[in-house]
JSON list of C-alpha atoms in Angstrom, two decimals:
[
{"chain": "E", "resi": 64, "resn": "UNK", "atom": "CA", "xyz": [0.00, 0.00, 0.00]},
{"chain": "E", "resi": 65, "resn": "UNK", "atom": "CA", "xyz": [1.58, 3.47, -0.86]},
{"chain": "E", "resi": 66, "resn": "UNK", "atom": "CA", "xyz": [2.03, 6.74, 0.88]},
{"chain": "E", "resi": 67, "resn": "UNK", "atom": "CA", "xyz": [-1.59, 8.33, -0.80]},
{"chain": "E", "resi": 68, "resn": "UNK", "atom": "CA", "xyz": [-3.71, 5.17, -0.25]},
{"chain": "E", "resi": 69, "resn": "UNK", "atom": "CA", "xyz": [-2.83, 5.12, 3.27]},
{"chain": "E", "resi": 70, "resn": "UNK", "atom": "CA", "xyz": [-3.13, 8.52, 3.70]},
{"chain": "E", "resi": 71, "resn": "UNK", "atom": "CA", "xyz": [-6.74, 8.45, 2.14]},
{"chain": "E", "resi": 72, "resn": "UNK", "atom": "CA", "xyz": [-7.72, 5.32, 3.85]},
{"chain": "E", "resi": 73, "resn": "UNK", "atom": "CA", "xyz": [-7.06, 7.12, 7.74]},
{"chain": "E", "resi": 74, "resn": "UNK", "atom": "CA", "xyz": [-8.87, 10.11, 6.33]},
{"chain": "E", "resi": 75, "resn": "UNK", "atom": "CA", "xyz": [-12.09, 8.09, 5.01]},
{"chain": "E", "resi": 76, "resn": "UNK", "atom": "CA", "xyz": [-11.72, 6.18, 8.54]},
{"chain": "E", "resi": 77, "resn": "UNK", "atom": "CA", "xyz": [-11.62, 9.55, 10.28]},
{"chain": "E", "resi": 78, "resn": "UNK", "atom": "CA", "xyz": [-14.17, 10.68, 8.77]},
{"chain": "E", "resi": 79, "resn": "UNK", "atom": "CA", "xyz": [-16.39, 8.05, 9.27]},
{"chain": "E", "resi": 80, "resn": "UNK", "atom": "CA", "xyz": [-15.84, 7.98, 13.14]},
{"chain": "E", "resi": 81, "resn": "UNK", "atom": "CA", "xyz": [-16.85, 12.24, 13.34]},
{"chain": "E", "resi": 82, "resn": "UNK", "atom": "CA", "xyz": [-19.59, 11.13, 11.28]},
{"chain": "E", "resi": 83, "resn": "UNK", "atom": "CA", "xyz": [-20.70, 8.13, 13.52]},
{"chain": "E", "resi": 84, "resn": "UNK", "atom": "CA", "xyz": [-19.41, 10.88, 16.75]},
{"chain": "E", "resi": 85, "resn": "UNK", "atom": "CA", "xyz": [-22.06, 13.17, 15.66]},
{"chain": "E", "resi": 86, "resn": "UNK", "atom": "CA", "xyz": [-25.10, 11.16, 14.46]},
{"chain": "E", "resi": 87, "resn": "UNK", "atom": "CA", "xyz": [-24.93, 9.75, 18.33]},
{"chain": "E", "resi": 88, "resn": "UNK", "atom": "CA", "xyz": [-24.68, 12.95, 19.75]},
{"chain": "E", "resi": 89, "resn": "UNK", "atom": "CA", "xyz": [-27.69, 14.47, 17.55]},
{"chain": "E", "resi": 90, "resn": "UNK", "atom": "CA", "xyz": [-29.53, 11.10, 19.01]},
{"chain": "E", "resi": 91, "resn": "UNK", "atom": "CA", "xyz": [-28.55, 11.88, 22.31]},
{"chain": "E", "resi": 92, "resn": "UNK", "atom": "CA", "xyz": [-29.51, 15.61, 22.69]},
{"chain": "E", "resi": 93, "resn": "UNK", "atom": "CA", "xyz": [-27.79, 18.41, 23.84]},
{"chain": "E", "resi": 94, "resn": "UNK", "atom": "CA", "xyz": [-25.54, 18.53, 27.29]},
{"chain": "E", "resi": 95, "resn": "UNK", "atom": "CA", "xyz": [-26.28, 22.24, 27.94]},
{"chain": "E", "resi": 96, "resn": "UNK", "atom": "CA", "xyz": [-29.89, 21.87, 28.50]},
{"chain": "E", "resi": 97, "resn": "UNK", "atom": "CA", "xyz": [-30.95, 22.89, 32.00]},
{"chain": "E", "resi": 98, "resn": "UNK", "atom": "CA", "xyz": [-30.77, 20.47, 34.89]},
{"chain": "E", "resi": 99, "resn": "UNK", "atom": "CA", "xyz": [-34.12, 20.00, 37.20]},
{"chain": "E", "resi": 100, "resn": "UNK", "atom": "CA", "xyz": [-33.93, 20.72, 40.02]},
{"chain": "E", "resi": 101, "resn": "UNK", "atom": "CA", "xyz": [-33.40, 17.58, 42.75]},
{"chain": "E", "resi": 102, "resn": "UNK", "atom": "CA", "xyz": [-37.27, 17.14, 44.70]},
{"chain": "E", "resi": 103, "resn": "UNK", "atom": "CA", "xyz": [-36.40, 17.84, 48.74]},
{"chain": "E", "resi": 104, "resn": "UNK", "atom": "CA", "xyz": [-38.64, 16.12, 51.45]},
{"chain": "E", "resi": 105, "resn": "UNK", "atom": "CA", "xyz": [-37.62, 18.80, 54.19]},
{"chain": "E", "resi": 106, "resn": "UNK", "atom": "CA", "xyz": [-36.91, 22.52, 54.37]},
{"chain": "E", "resi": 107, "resn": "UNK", "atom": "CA", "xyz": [-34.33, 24.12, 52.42]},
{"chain": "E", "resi": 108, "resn": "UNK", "atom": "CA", "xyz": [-30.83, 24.32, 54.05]},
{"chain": "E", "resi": 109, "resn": "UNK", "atom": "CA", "xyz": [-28.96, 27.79, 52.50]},
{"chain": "E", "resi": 110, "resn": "UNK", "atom": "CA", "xyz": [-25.47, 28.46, 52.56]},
{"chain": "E", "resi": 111, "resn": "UNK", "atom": "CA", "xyz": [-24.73, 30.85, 55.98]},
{"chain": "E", "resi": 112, "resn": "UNK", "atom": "CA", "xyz": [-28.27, 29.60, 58.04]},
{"chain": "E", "resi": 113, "resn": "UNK", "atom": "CA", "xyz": [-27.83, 28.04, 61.47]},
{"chain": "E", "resi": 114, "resn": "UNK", "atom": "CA", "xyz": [-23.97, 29.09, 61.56]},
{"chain": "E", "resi": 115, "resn": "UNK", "atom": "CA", "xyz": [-22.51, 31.87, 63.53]},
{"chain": "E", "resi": 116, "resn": "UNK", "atom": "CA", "xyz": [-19.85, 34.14, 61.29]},
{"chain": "E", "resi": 117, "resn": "UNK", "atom": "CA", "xyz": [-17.34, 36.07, 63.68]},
{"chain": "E", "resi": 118, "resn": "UNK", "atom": "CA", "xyz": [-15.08, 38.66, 61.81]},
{"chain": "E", "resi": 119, "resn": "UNK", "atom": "CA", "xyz": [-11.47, 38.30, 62.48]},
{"chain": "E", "resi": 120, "resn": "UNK", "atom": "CA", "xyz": [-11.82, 34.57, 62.53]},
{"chain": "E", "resi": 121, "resn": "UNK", "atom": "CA", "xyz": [-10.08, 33.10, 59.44]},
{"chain": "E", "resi": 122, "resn": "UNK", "atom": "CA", "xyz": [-8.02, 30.25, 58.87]},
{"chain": "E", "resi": 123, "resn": "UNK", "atom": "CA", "xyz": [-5.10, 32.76, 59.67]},
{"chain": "E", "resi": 124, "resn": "UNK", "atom": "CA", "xyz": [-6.05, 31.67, 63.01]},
{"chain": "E", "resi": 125, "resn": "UNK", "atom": "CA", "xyz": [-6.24, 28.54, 63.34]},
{"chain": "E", "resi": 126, "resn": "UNK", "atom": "CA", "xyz": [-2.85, 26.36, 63.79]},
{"chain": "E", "resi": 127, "resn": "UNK", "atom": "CA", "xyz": [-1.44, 27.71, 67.53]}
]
């Protein structure tokens, strides 16, 4: 097999598998479509609720 035919062959193989690559994809559906959100049973827990914040208190200070 020469140079060209090789050369043609990995192209018509490549080509096949971005071909194959995207008809799945298109089957699949897009990835950036919104995500529900996950159902909860109990009250909401937000970031900051049921915790005391004290200024001056970093992580600069932990360590002794």
């Amino acid at each position: 097999m020469n140079t060209g035919a090789k050369i043609a062959a990995f192209a018509a193989v490549l080509a096949a598998t971005f071909g194959a690559a995207y008809g799945v994809g298109a089957a699949v559906g897009p990835f950036d479509a919104p995500a529900k959100a996950p159902a909860v049973d109990g009250p909401a827990v937000h970031e900051g609720e049921g915790r005391t914040v004290h200024e001056g208190e970093g992580h600069a200070g932990h360590g002794g």
